[in-house]
Coordinates of C-alpha atoms in Angstrom, one line a residue:
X11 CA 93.4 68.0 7.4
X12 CA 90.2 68.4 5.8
X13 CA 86.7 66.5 6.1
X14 CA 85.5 64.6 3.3
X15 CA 83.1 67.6 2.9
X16 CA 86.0 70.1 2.3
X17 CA 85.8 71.2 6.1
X18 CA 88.3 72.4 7.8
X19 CA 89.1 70.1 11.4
X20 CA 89.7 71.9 14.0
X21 CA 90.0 70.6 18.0
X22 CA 90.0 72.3 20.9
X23 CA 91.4 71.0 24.3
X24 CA 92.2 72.1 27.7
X25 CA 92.3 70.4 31.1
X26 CA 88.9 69.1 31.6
X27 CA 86.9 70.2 28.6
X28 CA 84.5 72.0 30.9
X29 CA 84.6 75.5 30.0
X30 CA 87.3 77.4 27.5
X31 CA 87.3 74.7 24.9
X32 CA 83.4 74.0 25.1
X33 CA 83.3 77.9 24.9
X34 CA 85.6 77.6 21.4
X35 CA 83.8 74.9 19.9
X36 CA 80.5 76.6 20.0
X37 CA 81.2 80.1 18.4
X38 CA 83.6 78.3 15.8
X39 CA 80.5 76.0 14.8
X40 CA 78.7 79.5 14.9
X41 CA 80.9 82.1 13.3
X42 CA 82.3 79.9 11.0
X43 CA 79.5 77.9 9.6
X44 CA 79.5 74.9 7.3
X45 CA 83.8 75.6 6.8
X46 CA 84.7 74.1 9.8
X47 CA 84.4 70.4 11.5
X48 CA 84.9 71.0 14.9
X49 CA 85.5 69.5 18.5
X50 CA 86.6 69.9 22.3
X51 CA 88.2 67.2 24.5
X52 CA 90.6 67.6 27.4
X53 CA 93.1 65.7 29.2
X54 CA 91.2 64.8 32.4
X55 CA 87.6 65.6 31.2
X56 CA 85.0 66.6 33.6
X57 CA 81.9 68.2 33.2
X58 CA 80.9 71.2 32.0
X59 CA 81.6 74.2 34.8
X60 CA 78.2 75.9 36.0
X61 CA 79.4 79.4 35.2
X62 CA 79.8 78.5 31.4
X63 CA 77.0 76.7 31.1
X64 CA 75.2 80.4 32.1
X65 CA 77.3 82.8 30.2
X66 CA 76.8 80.7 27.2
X67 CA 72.9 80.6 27.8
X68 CA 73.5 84.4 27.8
X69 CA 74.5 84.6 24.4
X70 CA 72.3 82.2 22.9
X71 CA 73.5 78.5 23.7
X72 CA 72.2 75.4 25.8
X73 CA 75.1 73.1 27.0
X74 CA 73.1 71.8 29.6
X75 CA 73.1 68.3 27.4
X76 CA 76.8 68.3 26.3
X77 CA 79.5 65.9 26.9
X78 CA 82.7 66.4 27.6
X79 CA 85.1 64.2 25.9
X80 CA 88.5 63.0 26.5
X81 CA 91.5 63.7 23.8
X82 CA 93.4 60.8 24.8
X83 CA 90.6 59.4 23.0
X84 CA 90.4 61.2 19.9
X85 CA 94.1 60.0 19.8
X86 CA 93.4 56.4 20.3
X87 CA 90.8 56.3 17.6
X88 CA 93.2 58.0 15.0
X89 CA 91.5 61.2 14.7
X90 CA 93.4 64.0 12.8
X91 CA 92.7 67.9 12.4
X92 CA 94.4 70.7 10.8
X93 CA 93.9 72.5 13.5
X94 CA 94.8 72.0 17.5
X95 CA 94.7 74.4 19.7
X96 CA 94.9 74.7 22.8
X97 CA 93.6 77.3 24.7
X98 CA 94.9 77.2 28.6
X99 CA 97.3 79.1 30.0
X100 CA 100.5 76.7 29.8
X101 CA 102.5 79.1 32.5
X102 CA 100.1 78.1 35.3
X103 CA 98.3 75.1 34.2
X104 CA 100.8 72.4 34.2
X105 CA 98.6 69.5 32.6
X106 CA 97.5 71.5 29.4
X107 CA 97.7 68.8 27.1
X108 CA 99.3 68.2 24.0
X109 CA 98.1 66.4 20.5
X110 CA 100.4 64.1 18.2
X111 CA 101.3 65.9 15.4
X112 CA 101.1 66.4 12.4
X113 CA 98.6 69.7 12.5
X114 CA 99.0 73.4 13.2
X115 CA 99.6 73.6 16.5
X116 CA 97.9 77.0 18.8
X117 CA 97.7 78.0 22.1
X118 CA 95.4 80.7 22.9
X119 CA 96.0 81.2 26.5
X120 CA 93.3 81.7 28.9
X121 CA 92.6 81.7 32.7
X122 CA 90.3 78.3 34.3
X123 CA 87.0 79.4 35.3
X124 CA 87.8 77.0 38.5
X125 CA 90.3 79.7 39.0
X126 CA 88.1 82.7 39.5
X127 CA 88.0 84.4 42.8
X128 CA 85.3 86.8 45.2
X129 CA 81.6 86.6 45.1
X130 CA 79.4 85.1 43.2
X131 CA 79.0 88.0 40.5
X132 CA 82.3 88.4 40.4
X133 CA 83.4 85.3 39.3
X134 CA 80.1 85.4 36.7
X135 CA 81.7 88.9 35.7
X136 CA 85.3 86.8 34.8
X137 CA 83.1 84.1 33.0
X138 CA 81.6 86.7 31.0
X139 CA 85.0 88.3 30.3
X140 CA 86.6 84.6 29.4
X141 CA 83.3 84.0 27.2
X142 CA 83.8 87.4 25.3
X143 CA 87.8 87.0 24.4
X144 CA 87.4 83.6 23.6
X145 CA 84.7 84.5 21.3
X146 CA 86.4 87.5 19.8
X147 CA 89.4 85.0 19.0
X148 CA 87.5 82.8 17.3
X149 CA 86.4 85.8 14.7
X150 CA 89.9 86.5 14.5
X151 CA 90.4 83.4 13.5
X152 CA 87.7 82.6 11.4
X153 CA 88.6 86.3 9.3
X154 CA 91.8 84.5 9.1
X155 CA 91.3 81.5 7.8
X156 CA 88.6 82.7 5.6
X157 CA 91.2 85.0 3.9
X158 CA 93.7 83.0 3.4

């Protein structure tokens, strides 16, 4: 599915919508510009996890204002993309949640930041790890699409 603008829809959704598909949304709408339309939601949203919110401020972003949204939702108000992808780890996170078709349907597996174990840094080290494969996907991606 496209916008009316010619944009490409794309959603992102995990668990709670408070870290990996924030984290997805945001370098999409950055690396990929004015080509793509895109959102995050989850299955049983929350709010946004305090380790993103400060790896992201590392590389440039405020979320401290942002919603998370729920993809039930989305569903129940019709929304379509061309795009869905999920981007939790479906071998250990048994609610990852799934969209009604029809759309191209990923999963980019990736750890919860609720997940993370030892200190304090250590866990911000994993957040910063998380926050620099999801963003290296997204290029991927984007080089993808864009050559297509």
């Amino acid at each position: 599915m496209t916008s009316s603008s010619g944009k490409i829809k794309v959603l992102f959704i995990c668990v709670h919508n408070s870290g990996r598909s924030q984290m997805a949304e945001e370098y999409l709408k950055r690396i990929g510009g004015d080509r793509f339309e895109v959102e995050s939601a989850g299955y049983k949203p929350t709010s946004l996890h305090p380790l993103i919110l400060r790896v992201m401020g590392e590389d440039g972003f405020d979320l401290s204002g942002k919603k998370t949204q729920s993809s039930w939702d989305l569903f129940k108000e019709g929304r379509l993309f061309k795009y869905v992808i999920t981007v939790c780890d479906r071998a250990n996170e048994e609610e990852c949640p799934l969209f009604p078709k029809p759309f191209v349907q990923l999963n980019w597996p990736y750890p919860d930041p609720e997940s993370f174990t030892g200190s304090e840094a250590e866990k911000l080290e994993q957040a910063r790890m998380l926050r620099d494969s999801i963003k290296e996907k997204v290029e991927q991606f984007v080089g993808e699409m864009t050559s297509a």
